[in-house]
Tab-separated table of C-alpha atoms in Angstrom:
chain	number	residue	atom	x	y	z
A	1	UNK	CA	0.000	0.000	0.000
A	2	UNK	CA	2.506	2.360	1.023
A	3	UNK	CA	4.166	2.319	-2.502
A	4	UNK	CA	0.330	2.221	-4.608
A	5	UNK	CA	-0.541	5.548	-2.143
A	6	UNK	CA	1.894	7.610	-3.684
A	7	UNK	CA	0.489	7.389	-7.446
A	8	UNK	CA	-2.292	9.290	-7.269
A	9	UNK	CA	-0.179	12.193	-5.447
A	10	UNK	CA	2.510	12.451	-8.429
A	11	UNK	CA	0.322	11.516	-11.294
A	12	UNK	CA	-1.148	15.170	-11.354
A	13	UNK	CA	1.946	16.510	-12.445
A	14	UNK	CA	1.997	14.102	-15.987
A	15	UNK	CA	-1.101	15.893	-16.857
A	16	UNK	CA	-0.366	19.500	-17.148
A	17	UNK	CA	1.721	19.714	-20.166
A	18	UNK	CA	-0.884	17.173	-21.941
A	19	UNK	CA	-3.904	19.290	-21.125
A	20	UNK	CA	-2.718	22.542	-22.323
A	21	UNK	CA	-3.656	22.599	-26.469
A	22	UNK	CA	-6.644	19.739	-25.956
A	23	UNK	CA	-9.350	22.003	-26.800
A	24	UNK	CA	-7.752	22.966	-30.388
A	25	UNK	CA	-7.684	19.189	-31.389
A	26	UNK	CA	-10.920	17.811	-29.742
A	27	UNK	CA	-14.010	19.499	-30.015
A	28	UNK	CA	-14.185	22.278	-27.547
A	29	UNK	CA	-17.692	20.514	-25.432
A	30	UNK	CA	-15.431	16.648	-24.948
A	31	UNK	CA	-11.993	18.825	-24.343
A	32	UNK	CA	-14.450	20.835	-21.276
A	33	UNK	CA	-15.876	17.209	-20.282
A	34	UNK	CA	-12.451	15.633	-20.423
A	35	UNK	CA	-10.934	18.148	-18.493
A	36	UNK	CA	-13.607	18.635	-15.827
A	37	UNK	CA	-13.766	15.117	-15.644
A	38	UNK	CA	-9.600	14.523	-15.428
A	39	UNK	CA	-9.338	17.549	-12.628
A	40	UNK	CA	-12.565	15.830	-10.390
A	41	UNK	CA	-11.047	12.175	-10.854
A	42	UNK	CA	-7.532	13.304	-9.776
A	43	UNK	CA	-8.821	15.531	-7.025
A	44	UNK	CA	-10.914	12.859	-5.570
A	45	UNK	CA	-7.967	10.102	-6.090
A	46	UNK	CA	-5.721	12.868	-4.034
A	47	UNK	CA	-8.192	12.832	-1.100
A	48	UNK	CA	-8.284	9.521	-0.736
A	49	UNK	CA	-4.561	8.857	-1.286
A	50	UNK	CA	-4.158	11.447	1.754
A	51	UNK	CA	-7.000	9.843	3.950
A	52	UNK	CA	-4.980	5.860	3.358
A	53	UNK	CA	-2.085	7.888	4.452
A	54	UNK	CA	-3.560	9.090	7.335
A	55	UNK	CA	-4.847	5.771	8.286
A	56	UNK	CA	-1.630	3.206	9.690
A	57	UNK	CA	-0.020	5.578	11.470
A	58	UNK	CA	-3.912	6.950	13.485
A	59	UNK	CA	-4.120	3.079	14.060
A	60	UNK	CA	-1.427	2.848	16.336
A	61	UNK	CA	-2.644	4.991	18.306
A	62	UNK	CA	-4.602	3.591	21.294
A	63	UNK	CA	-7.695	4.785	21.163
A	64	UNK	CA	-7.951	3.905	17.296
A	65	UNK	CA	-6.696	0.381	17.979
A	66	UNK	CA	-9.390	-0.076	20.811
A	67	UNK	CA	-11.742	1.600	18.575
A	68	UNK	CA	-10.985	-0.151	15.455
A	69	UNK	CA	-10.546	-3.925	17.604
A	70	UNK	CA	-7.545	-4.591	16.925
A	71	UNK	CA	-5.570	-7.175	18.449
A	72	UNK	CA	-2.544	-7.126	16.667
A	73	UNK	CA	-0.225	-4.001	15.513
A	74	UNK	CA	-1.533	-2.553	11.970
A	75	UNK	CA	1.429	-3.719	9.619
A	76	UNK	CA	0.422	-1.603	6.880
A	77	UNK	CA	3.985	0.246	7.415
A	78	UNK	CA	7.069	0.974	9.324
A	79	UNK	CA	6.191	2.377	13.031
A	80	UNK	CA	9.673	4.603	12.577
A	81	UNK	CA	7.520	6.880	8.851
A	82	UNK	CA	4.192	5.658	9.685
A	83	UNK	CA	3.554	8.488	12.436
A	84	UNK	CA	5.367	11.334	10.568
A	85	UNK	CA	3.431	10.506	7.524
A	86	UNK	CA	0.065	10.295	8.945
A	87	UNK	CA	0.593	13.748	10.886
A	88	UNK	CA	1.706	15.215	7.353
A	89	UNK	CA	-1.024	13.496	5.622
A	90	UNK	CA	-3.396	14.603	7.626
A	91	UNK	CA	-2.233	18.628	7.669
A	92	UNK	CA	-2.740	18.371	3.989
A	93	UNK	CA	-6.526	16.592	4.648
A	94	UNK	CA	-7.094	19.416	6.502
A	95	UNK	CA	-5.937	22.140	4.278
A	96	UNK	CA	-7.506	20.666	1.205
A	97	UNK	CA	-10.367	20.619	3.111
A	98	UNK	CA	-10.426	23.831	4.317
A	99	UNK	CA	-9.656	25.194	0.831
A	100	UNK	CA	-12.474	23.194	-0.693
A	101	UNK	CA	-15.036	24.438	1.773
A	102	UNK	CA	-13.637	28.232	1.161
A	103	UNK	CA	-13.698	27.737	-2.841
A	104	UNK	CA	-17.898	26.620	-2.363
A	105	UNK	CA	-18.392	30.140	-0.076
A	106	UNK	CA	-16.224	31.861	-2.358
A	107	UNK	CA	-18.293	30.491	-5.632
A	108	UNK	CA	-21.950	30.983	-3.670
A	109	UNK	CA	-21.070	34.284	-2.507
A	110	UNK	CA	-19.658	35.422	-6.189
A	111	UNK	CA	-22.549	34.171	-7.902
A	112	UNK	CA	-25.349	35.753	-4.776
A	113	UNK	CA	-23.610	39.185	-5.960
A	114	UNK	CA	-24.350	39.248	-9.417
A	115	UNK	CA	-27.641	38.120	-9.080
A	116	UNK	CA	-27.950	41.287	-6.485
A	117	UNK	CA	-26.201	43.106	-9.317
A	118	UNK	CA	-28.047	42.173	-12.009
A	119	UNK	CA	-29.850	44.908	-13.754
A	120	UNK	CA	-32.041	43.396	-15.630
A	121	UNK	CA	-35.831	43.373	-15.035
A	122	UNK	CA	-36.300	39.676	-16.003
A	123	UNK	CA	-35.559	39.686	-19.555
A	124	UNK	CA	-32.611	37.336	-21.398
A	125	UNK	CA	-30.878	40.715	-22.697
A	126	UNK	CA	-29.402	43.707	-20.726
A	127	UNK	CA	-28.599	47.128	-22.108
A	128	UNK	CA	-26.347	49.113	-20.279
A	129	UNK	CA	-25.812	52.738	-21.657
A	130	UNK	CA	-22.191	53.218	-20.532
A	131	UNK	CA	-20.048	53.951	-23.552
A	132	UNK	CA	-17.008	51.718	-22.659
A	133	UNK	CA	-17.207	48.266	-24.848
A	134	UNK	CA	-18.136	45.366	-22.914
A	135	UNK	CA	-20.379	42.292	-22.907
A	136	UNK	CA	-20.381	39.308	-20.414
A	137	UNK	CA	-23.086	36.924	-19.544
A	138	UNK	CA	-24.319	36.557	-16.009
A	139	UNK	CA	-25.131	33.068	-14.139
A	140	UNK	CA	-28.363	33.127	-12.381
A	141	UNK	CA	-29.632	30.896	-9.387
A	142	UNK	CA	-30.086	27.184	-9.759
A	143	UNK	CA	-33.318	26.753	-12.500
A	144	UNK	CA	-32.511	30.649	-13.534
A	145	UNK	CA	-31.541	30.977	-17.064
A	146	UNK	CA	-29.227	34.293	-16.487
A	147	UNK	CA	-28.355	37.300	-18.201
A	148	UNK	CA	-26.636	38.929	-21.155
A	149	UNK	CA	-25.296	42.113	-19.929
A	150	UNK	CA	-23.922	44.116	-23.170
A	151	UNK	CA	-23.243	48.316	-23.544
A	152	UNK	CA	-23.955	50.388	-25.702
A	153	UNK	CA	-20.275	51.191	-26.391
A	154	UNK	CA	-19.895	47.038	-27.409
A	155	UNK	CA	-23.196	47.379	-29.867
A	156	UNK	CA	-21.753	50.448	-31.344
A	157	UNK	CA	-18.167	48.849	-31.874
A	158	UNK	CA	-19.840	45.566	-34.094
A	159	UNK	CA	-22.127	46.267	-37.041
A	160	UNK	CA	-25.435	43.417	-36.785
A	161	UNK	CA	-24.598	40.459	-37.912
A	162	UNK	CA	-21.405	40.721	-35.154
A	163	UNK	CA	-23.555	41.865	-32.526
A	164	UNK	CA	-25.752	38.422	-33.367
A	165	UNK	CA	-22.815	36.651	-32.890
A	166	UNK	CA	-21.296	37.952	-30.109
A	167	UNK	CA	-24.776	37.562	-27.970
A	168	UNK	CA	-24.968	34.336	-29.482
A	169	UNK	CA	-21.614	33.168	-27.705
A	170	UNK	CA	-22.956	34.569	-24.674
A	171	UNK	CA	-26.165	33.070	-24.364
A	172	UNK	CA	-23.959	29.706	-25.280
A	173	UNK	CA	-22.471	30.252	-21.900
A	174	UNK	CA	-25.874	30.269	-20.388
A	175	UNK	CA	-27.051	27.309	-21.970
A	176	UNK	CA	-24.108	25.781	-21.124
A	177	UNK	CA	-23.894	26.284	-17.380
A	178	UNK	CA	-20.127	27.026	-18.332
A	179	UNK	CA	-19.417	28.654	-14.991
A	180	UNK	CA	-20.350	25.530	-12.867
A	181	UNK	CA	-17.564	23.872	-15.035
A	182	UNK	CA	-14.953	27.159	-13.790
A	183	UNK	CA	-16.103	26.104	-10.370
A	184	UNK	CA	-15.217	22.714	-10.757
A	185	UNK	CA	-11.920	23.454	-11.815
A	186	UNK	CA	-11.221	25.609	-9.103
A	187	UNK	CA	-12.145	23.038	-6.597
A	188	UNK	CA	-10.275	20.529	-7.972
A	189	UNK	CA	-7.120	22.707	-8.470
A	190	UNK	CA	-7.927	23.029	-4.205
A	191	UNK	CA	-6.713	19.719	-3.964
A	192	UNK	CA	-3.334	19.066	-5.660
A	193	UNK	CA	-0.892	21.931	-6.502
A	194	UNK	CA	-0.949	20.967	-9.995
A	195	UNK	CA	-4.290	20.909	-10.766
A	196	UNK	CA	-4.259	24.140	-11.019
A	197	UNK	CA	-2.465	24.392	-14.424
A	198	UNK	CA	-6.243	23.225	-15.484
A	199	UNK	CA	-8.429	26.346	-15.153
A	200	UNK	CA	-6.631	28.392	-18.254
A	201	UNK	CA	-7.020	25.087	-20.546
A	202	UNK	CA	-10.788	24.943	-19.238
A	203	UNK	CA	-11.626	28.529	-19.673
A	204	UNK	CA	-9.810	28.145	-23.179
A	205	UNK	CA	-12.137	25.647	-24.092
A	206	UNK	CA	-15.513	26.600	-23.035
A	207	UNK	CA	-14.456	29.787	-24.629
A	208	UNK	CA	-14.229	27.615	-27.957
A	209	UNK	CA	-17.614	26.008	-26.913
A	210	UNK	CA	-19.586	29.658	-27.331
A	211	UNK	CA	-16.978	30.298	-29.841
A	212	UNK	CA	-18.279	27.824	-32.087
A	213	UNK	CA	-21.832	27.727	-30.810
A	214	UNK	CA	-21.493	31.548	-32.325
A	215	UNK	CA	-20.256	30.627	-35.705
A	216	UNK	CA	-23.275	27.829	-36.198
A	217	UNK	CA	-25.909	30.292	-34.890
A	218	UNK	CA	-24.590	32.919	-37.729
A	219	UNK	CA	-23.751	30.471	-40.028
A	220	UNK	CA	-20.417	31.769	-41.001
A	221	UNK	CA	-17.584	31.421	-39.425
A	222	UNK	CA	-15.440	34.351	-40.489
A	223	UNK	CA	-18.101	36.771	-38.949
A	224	UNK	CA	-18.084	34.990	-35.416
A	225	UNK	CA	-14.030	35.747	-35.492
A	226	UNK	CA	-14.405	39.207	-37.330
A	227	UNK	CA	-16.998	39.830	-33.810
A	228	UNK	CA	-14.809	38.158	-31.180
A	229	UNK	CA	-11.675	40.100	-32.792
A	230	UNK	CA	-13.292	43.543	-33.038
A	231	UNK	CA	-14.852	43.170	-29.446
A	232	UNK	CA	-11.614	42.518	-27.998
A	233	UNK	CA	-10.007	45.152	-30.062
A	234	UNK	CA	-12.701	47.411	-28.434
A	235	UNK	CA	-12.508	47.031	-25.657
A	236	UNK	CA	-8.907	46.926	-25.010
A	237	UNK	CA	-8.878	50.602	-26.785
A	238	UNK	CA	-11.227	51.827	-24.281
A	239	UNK	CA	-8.886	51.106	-21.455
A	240	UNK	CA	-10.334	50.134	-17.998
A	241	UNK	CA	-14.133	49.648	-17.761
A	242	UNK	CA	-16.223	52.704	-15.625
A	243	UNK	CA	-18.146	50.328	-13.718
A	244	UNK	CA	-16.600	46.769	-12.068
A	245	UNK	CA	-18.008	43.218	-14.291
A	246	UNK	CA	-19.833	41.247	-11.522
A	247	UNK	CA	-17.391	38.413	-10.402
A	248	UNK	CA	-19.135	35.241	-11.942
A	249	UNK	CA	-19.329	37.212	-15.534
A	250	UNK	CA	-18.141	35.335	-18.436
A	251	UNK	CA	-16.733	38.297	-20.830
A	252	UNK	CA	-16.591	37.232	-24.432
A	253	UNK	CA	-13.232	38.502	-24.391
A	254	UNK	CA	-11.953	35.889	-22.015
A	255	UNK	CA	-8.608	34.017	-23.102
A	256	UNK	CA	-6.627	34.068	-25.355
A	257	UNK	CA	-8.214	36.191	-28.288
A	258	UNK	CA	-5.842	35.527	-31.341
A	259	UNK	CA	-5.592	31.491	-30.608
A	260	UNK	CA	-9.518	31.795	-30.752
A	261	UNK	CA	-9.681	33.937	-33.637
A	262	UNK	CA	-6.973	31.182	-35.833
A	263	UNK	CA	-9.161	27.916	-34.464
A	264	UNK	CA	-12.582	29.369	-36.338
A	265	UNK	CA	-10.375	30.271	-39.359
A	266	UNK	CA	-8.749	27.021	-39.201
A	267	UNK	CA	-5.369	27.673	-38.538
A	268	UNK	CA	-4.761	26.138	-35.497
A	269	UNK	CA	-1.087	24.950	-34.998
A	270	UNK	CA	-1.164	21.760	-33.127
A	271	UNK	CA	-0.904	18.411	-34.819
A	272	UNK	CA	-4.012	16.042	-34.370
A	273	UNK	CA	-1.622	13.180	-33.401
A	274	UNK	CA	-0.204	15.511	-30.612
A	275	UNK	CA	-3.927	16.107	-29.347
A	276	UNK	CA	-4.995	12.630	-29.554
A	277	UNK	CA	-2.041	11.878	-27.499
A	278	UNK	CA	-2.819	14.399	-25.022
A	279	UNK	CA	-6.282	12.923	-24.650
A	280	UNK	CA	-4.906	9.526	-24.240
A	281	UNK	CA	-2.409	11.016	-21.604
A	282	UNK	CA	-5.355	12.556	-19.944
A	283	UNK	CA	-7.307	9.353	-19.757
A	284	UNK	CA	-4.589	6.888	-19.089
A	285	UNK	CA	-3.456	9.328	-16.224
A	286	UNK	CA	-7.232	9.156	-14.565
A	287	UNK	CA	-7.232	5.497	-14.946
A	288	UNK	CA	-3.619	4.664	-13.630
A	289	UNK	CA	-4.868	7.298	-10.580
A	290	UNK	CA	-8.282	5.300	-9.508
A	291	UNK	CA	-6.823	1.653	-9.900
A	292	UNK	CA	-3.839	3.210	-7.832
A	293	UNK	CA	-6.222	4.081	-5.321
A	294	UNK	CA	-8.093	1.371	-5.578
A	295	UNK	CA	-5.409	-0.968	-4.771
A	296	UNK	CA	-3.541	0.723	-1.931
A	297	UNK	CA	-7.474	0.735	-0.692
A	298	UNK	CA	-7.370	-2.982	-0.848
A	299	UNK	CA	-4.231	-3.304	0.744
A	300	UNK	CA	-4.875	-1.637	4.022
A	301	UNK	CA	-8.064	-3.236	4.268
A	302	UNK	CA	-6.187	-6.497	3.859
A	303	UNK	CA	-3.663	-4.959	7.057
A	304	UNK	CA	-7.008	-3.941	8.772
A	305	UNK	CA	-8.287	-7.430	8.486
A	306	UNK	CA	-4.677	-8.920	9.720
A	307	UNK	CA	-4.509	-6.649	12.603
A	308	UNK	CA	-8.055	-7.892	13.867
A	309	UNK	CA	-6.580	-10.910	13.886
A	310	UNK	CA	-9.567	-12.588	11.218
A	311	UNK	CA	-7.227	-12.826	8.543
A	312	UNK	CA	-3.855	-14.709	9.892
């Protein structure tokens, strides 16, 4: 067990440089999924890595071995690391913990304030007349659809068919409860130090998501990157914004404009065999992380079994 425990704490680190260019080779909704579901799997493997950790050297403690029956000492490892590592273990149980709990307030308490800020008065679009370019979309409550916040400095920057576009890759955010996938990331990067080299390649691709959702509601796809160029042009000649975005606003200016602007022209740079690896990376890392788990789980319930004497 001792040797299967440490997997799922160093596997983390294999992923970053895999996940960083998935969403130019997969489609940007399974790059999302894959990512949100790679970030969760490792997180949770992490936990539980740290909890079997914590685990032999709490049961040679006394009132865990009375607790727990035992009638012989758990062997699952050496007395002399088995205490150190348990008290480390469990300070980083603790933290992640902690930091998990703060990243739900934090999330909650972000998205509470822009539905207090939202100035709408119930209707899917929002007109602001303030003259500095900007457009976001705004999450609502659980079973709220949200907002489209856009100013009249952004409508007067695009000519129509871009401004159909651009709210078209906002309300694609909406639809696709993008920010609950942020949120996810952020928890899992909570967990393990390098899970947080995650959230830019997950903001890059839901990005692509309303990117793309944009082109096929326009039907061209030279007009959805003329509109995502031109707003970010916009608004970066405007300089700072008068007024604050709420926190849990997804701007359509997010990440990183020109690689979005070359994948809806077509000129992305990454080789499909690269991104194909880097999915197989991705998956092959989640897999080698649960049956890690799994097996250092089986192990010290084999030593918990030993050490209660039914399994001699």
């Amino acid at each position: 067990m001792i040797y299967a425990v440490w997997i799922p704490l160093l596997v983390p680190f294999v992923v970053v440089p895999a996940a960083g260019r998935l969403a130019d080779v997969l489609s940007p909704v399974r790059a999302a999924r894959l990512l949100a579901a790679t970030g969760a799997g490792l997180a949770l493997c992490t936990v539980l890595a740290l909890a079997l950790l914590v685990v032999p050297g709490a049961g040679r403690l006394p009132a865990v071995a009375a607790a727990g029956e035992f009638v012989h000492p758990l062997a699952a490892a050496e007395p002399a690391i088995a205490a150190p590592l348990a008290a480390v273990a469990l300070t980083l149980l603790v933290g992640c913990a902690a930091a998990v709990a703060g990243a739900v307030r934090g999330h909650w308490l972000r998205l509470h304030r822009s539905v207090r800020q939202d100035p709408g008065d119930g209707s899917e679009l929002v007109v602001l007349r303030d003259g500095h370019p900007d457009a976001y979309a705004l999450p609502g409550r659980p079973g709220s659809p949200g907002r489209i916040v856009v100013t009249t400095g952004m409508l007067h920057a695009l000519d129509p068919v871009e401004r159909d576009a651009l709210l078209a890759h906002e309300r694609a955010h909406l639809a696709g409860r993008h920010h609950l996938y942020l949120a996810a990331a952020e928890l899992s990067a909570r967990c393990h130090p390098a899970l947080r080299a995650l959230r830019a390649p997950m903001g890059y691709a839901l990005e692509r998501c309303a990117d793309e959702a944009a082109a096929h509601a326009v039907g061209d796809r030279r007009v959805a990157a003329r509109a995502i160029g031109r707003a970010a042009l916009a608004a970066r000649a405007a300089g700072e914004a008068s007024r604050p975005r709420p926190a849990a606003a997804l701007p359509v200016t997010a990440g990183p404009v020109p690689r979005r602007v070359a994948a809806l022209l077509g000129r992305s740079a990454v080789r499909p065999r690269i991104g194909r690896a880097a999915a197989v990376t991705l998956l092959a890392c989640l897999v080698v992380s649960g049956a890690a788990s799994l097996d250092a789980t089986h192990d010290l319930h084999s030593s918990i079994e030993v050490a209660q004497g039914e399994n001699p």
